[in-house]
XYZ file of C-alpha atoms in Angstrom:
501
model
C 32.099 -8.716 -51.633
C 33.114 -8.862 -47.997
C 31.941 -5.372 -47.203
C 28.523 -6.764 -48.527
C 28.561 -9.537 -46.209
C 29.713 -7.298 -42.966
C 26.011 -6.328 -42.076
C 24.121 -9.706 -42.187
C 27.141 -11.044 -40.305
C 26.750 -8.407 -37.503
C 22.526 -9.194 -37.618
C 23.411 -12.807 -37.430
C 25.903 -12.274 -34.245
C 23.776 -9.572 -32.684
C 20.543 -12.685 -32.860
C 22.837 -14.861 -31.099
C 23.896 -12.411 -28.280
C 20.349 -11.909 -27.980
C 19.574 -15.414 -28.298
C 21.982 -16.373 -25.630
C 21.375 -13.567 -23.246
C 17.818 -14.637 -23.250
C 18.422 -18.176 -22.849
C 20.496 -17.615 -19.496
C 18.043 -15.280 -18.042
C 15.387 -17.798 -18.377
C 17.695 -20.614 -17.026
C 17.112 -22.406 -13.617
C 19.909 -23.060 -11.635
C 20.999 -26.843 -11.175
C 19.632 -26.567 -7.291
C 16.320 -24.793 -8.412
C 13.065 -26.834 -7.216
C 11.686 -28.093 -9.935
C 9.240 -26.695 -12.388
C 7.813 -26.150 -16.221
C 10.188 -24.910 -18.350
C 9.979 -21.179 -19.261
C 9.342 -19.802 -22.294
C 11.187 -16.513 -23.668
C 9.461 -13.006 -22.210
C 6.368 -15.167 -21.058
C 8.148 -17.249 -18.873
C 5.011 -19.351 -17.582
C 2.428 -17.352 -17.891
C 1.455 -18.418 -21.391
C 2.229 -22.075 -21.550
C 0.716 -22.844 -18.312
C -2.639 -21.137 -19.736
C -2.597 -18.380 -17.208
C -2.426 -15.849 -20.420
C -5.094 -17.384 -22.400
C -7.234 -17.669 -19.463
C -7.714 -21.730 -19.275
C -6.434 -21.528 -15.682
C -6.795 -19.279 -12.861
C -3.778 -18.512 -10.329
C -5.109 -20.919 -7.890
C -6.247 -23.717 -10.364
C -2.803 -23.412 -11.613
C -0.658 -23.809 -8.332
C -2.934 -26.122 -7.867
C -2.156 -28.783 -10.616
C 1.802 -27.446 -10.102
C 1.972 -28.848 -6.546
C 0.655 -32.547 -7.490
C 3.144 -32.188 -9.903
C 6.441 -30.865 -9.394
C 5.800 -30.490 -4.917
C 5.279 -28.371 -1.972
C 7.785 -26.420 -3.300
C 8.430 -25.407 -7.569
C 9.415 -22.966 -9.470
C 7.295 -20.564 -11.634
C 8.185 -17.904 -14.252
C 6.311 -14.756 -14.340
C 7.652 -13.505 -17.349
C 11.423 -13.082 -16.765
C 10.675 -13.484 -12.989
C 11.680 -16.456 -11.530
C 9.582 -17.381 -8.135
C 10.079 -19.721 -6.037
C 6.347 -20.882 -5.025
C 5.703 -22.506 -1.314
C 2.472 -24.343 -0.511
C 2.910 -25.869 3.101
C 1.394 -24.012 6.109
C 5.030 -24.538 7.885
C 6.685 -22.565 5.004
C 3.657 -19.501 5.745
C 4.691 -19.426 9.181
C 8.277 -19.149 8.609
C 7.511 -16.413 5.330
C 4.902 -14.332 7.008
C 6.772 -14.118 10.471
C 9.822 -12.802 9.395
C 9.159 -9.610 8.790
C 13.024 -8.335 8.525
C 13.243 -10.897 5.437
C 10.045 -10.956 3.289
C 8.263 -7.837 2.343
C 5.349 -7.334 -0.151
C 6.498 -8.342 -3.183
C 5.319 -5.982 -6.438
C 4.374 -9.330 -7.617
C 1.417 -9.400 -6.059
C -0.864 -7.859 -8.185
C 2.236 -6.604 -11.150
C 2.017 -3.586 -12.249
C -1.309 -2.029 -10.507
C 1.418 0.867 -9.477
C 0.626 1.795 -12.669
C -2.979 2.224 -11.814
C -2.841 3.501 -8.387
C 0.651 4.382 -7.381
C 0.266 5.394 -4.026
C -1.854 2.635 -2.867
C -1.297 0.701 0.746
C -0.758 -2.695 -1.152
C 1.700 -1.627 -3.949
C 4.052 0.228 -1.104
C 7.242 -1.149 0.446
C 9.599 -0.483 3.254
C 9.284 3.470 4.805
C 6.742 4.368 2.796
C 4.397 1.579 3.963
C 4.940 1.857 7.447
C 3.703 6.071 7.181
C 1.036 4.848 5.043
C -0.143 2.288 7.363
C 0.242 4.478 10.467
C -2.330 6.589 9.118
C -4.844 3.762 8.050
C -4.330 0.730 10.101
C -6.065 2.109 13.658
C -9.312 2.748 10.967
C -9.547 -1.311 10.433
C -9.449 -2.407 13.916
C -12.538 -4.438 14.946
C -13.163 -2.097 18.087
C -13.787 0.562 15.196
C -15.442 -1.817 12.825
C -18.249 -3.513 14.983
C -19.839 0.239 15.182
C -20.785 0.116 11.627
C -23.330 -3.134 12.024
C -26.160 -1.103 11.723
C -24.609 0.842 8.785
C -24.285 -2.759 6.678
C -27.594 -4.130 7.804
C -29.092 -1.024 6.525
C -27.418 -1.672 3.167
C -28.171 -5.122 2.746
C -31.718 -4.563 3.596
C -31.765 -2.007 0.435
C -29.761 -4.560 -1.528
C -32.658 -6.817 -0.804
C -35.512 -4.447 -1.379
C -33.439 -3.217 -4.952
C -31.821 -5.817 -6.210
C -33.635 -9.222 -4.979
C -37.082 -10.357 -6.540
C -38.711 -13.432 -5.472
C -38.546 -16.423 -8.148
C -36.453 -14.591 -10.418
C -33.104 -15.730 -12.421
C -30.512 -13.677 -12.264
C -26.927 -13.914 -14.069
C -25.355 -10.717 -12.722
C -25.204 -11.265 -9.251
C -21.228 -10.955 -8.749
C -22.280 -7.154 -10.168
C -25.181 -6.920 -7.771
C -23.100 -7.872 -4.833
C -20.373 -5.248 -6.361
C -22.767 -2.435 -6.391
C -24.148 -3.640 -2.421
C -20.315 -3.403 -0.821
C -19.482 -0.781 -2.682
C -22.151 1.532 -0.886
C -20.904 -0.068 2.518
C -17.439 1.015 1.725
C -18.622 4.315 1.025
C -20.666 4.958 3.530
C -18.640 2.976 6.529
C -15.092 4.543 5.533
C -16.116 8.045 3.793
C -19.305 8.805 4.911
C -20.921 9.079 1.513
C -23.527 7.851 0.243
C -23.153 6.870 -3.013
C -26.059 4.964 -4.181
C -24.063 2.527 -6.266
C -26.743 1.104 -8.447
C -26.037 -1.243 -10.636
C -26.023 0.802 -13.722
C -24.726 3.741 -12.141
C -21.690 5.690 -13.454
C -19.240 5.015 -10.533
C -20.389 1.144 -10.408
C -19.462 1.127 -14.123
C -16.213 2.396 -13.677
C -15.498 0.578 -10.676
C -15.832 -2.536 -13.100
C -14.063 -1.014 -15.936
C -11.033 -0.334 -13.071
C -11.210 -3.565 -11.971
C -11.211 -5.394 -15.052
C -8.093 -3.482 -16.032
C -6.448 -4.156 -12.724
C -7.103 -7.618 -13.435
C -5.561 -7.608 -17.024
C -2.263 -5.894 -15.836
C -2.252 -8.686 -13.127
C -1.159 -10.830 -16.695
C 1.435 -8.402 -17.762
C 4.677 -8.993 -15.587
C 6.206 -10.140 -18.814
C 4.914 -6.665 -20.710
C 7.570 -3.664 -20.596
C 6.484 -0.851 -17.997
C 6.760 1.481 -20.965
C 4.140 -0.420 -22.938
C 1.753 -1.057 -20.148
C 1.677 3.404 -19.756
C 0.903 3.695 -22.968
C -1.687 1.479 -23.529
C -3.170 3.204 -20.467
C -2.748 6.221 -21.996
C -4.604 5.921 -25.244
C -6.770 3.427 -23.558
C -10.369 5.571 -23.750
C -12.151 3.237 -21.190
C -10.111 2.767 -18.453
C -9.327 6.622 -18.677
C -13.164 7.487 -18.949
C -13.311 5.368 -15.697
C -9.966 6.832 -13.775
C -11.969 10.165 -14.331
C -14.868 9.073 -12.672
C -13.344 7.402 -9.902
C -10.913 10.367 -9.589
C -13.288 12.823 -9.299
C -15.518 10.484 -6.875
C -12.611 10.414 -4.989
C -11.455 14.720 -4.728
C -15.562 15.027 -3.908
C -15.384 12.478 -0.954
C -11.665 14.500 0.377
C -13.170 17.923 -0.189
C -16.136 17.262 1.832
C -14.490 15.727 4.454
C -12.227 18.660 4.439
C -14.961 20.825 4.663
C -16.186 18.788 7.732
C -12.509 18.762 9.122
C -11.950 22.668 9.513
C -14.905 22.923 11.198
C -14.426 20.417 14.068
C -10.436 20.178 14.129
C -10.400 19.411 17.906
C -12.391 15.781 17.434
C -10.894 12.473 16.611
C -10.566 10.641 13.374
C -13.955 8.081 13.544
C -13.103 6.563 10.265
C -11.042 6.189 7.247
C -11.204 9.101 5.649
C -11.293 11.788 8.508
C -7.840 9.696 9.155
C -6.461 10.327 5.948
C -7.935 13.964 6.010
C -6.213 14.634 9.033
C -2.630 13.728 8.047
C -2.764 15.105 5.127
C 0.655 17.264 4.775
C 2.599 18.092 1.434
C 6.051 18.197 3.012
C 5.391 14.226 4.127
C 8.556 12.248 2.831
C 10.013 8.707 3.884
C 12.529 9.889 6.410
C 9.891 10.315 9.100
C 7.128 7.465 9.431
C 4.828 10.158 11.402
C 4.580 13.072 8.843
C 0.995 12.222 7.129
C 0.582 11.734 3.555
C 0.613 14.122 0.530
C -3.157 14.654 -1.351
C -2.165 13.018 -4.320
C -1.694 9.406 -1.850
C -4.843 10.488 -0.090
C -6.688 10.437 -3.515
C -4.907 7.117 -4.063
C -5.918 5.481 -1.123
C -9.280 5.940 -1.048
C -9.218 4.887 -4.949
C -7.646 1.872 -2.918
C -9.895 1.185 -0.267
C -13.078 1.691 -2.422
C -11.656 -0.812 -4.958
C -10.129 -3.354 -2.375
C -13.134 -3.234 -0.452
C -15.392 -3.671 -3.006
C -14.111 -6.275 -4.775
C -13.035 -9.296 -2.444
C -15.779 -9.043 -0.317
C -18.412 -8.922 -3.076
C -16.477 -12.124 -4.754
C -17.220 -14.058 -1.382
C -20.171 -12.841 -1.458
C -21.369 -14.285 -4.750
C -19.325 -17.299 -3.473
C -22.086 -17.348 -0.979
C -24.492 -17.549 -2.917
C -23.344 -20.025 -5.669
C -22.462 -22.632 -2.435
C -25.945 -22.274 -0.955
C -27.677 -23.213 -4.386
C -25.573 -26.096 -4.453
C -26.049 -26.746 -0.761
C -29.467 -26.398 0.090
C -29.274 -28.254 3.627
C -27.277 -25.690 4.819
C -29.390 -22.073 4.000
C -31.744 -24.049 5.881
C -29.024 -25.124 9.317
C -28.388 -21.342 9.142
C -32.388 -20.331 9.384
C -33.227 -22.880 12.020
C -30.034 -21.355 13.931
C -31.556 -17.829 13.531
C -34.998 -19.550 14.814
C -33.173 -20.822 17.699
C -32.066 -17.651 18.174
C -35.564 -16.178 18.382
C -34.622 -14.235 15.288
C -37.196 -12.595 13.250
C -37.508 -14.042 9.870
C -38.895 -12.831 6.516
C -39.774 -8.985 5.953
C -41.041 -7.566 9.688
C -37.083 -8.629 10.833
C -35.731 -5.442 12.256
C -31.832 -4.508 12.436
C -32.379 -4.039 16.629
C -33.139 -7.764 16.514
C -29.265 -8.723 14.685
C -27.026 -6.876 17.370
C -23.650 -7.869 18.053
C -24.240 -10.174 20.928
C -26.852 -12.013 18.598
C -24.208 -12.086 15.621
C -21.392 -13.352 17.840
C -23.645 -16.307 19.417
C -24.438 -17.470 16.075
C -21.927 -20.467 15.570
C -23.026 -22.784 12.484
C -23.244 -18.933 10.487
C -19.531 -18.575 11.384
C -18.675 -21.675 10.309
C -20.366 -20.938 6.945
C -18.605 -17.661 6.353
C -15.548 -19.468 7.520
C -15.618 -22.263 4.736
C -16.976 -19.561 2.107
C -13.409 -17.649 3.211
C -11.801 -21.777 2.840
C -12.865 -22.947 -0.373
C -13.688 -19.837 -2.540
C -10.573 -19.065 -4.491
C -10.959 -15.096 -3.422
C -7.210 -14.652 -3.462
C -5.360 -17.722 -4.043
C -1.516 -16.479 -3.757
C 0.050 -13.524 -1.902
C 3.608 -12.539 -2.607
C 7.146 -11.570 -0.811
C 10.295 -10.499 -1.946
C 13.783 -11.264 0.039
C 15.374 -8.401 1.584
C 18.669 -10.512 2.223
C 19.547 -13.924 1.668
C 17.693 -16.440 3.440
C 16.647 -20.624 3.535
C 13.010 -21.800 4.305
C 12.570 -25.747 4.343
C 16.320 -25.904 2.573
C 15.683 -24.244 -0.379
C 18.071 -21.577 -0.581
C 16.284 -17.863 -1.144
C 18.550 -14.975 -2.557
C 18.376 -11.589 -1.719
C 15.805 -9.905 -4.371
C 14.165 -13.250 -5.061
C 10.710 -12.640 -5.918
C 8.442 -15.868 -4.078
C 4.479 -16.801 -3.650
C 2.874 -18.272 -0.858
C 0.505 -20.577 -2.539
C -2.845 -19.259 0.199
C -5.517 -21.865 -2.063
C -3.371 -25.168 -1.645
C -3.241 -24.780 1.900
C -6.861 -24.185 2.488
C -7.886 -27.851 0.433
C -4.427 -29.831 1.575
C -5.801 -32.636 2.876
C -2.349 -33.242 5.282
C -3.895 -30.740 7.006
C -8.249 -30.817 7.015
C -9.144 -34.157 7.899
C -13.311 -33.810 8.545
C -14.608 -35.099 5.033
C -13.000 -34.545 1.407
C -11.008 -30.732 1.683
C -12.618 -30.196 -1.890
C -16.090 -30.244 -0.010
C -18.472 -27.583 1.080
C -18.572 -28.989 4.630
C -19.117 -25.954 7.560
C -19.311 -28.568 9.943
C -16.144 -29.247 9.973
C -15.027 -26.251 12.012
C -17.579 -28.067 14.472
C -15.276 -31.279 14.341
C -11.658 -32.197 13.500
C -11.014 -29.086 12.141
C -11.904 -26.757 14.758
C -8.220 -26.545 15.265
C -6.681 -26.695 12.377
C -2.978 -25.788 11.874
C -3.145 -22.269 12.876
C -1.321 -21.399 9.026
C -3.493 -23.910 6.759
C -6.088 -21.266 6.115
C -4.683 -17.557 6.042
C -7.180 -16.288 3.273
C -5.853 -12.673 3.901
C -2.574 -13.195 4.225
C -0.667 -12.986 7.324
C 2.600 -11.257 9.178
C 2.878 -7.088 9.079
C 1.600 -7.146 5.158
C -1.625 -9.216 5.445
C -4.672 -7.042 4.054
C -5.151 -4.493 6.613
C -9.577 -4.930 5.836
C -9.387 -8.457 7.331
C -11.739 -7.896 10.175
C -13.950 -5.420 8.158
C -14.141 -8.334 5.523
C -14.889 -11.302 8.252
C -17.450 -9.377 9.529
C -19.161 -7.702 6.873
C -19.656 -11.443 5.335
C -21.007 -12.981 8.489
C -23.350 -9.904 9.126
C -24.828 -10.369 5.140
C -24.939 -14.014 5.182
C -27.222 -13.121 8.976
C -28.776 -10.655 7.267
C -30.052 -12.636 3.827
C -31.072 -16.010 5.677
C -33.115 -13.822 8.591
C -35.428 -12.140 5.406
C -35.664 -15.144 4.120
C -33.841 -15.535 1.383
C -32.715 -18.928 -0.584
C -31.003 -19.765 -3.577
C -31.577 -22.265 -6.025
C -30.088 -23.968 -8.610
C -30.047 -23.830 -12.247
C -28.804 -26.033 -15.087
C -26.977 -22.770 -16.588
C -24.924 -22.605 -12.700
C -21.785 -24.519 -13.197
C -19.426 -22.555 -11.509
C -16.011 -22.491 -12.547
C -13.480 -19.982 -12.015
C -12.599 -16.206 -13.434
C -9.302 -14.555 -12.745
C -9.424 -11.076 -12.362
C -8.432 -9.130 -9.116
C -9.912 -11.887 -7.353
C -11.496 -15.318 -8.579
C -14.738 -15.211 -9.422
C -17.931 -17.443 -10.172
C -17.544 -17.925 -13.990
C -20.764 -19.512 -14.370
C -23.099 -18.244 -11.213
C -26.783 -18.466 -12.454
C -29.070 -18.872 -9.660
C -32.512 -18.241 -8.852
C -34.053 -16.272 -5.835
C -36.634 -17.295 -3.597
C -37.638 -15.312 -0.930
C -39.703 -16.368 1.880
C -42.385 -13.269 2.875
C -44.003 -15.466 5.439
């Protein structure tokens, strides 16, 4: 009778072991900020509604900081992160570059997607990553390619834009528009990304995947590969992008051996350049291998596509709410002497004109503000450190909480911070604390496309308003958030006038 009883004794203990081992990994520490309790393997990610989609990242952090602080704690999965949401604690985070490196919590598990990417990497392998891309991103290399975007949005106009017509797809549209800029500004290639084109679908189909795995820190790695694996869309659309990507190397290699003596004038005659199969970690000069070349332009045209073309439709959804100011922005370009509706001419919009335009900055500026884009970055602690006395191990896995500090009110004081208000980079806020808005990040891992970004926006916005085009309202445009990579317009039904006169 004993013997019989041996087994579901052992089960029973083994539960418990398990039980307990569980229970103390997903224990706080008594001198923990505070925070919502965890649950087992999904930490916070489902009870906060994060899984389930109810709220995005930065609705979430959000509601967490009038709750528990400007500092809490939050579970992803068995992860325990300390969050900060005070510009002060940025400044400390994101300047101490010996401490806090990117954190694989930043977008968890995309190494799975694209494992040689710039924003997965850490430590040496970075820093001979970066060597070879950063100098590409610089404005002095970036303001060349004005003409290059205007052309582009003019298309995106003439394609995509009818007069006094609803459309629900613009987020897509505005896809398909930067993801021909990125092509043709940082590969040379035109790609002719309509919207129902193969490579725009699987740029979707990539994205969309990257932004379920963003929801998966609590998943094992294991699982994640093969779901990947037997996963017949997202491989249909790795293909694609794969081969879209060996085409763009191979003919810039072909371009490369025949003028070897001339510089690198964008990204991918860079990345063509170092490429060099013996490259390793020991030496930050020696190039990268042709399997992290195909990564990183997978990379750049997915990074560069994506949170541009969310601000973008950002854009759009806060000028059919805001009506006054499409029309600020058109009187400016008037002022300006600007040609508007469809004679305007790209030699008109020149650098000099674009940089003179203030109230358009301070648009694209307050589109960058309030639009939940990217509402957290990540670090992780190198060695043990303390930022406003909370105590940071060595490992420790944190978020700075980007979204709070662009609405805290401590901190924007022209009008209510929830507000669609450009003037207020006219006003009060002109000089705000230098760390309450850092859309992109900041220190050595802030996204390396900041400028690009910043100025492809401004030079769209320009670009729309001078042909004449406005955006209305609908009952159906409610807005609303949707997490994926980025945050984007739920609900963004608007309709499209455009002003031939």
């Amino acid at each position: 009778m004993s013997i019989l009883l041996l087994p579901p004794i052992l089960a029973l203990f083994t539960i418990i072991l398990i039980y307990i081992y569980f229970k103390r990994q997903y224990s706080s520490s008594p001198n923990d900020p505070p925070g919502q309790k965890p649950q087992i393997i999904f930490g916070n990610i489902f009870n906060s509604g994060l899984l389930t989609g109810r709220k995005t990242g930065p609705e979430l952090f959000t509601a967490y900081q009038q709750e528990y602080g400007d500092v809490f704690l939050f579970w992803a999965g068995s992860h325990k992160c300390l969050v900060f949401c005070l510009p002060e604690h940025a400044q400390t985070i994101f300047s101490d570059r010996h401490t806090f490196d990117q954190s694989p919590l930043f977008i968890p598990n995309f190494d799975l997607l694209c494992p040689n990417g710039i924003i997965t990497l850490s430590g040496a392998k970075w820093k001979r990553h970066a060597r070879v891309m950063l100098p590409m991103f610089k404005r002095a290399k970036i303001v060349h390619y004005l003409e290059t975007i205007l052309h582009c949005t003019d298309q995106f106009i003439d394609k995509h834009l009818d007069d006094n017509h609803t459309y629900t797809d613009l987020t897509l549209r505005c896809q398909s528009l930067l993801m021909n800029i990125i092509a043709f500004i940082a590969f040379d290639h035109d790609l002719e990304a309509q919207i129902d084109s193969s490579c725009a679908r699987a740029l979707q189909d990539f994205i969309y995947y990257a932004g379920q795995f963003m929801m998966t820190a609590w998943l094992p790695r294991w699982l994640g590969k093969l779901y990947l694996k037997l996963n017949w869309k997202y491989q249909r659309a790795h293909r694609v992008l794969r081969e879209l990507s060996e085409q763009i190397v191979e003919q810039e290699q072909n371009k490369h051996n025949d003028s070897e003596s001339q510089r690198p004038k964008n990204l991918i005659a860079s990345l063509v350049s170092s490429l060099n199969e013996q490259a390793n970690d020991e030496q930050i000069s020696s190039g990268l291998t042709q399997a992290e070349i195909f990564d990183e332009v997978l990379m750049a045209i997915t990074a560069g596509t994506e949170t541009t073309a969310t601000a973008l439709s950002w854009f759009m959804f806060y000028m059919s709410k805001h009506p006054r100011v499409q029309q600020r922005i058109k009187q400016e370009l008037k002022e300006h002497d600007l040609a508007m509706g469809d004679n305007a001419h790209s030699s008109l919009l020149n650098l000099e004109t674009l940089d003179s335009l203030v109230y358009c900055d301070c648009v694209t500026k307050e589109v960058l503000r309030l639009a939940p884009v990217a509402g957290i970055t990540a670090r992780r602690a190198t060695r043990d450190t303390v930022v406003d006395g909370v105590p940071i191990h060595r490992g420790q896995d944190l978020y700075v909480a980007l979204y709070n500090m662009n609405k805290d009110p401590r901190y924007w004081h022209h009008g209510d911070p929830n507000e669609f208000i450009p003037e207020r980079f006219l006003f009060e806020d002109k000089n705000h604390h230098p760390y309450a808005m850092v859309t992109f990040g900041g220190g050595h891992r802030a996204c390396l496309g900041q400028d690009l970004a910043q100025f492809e926006l401004k030079l769209m916005i320009a670009r729309l308003m001078q042909r004449g085009v406005s955006f209305e309202d609908t009952p159906e445009n409610i807005g609303g958030c949707k997490q994926q990579v980025t945050c984007r317009p739920r609900h963004l039904v608007v309709r499209v006038r455009i002003d031939h006169n």
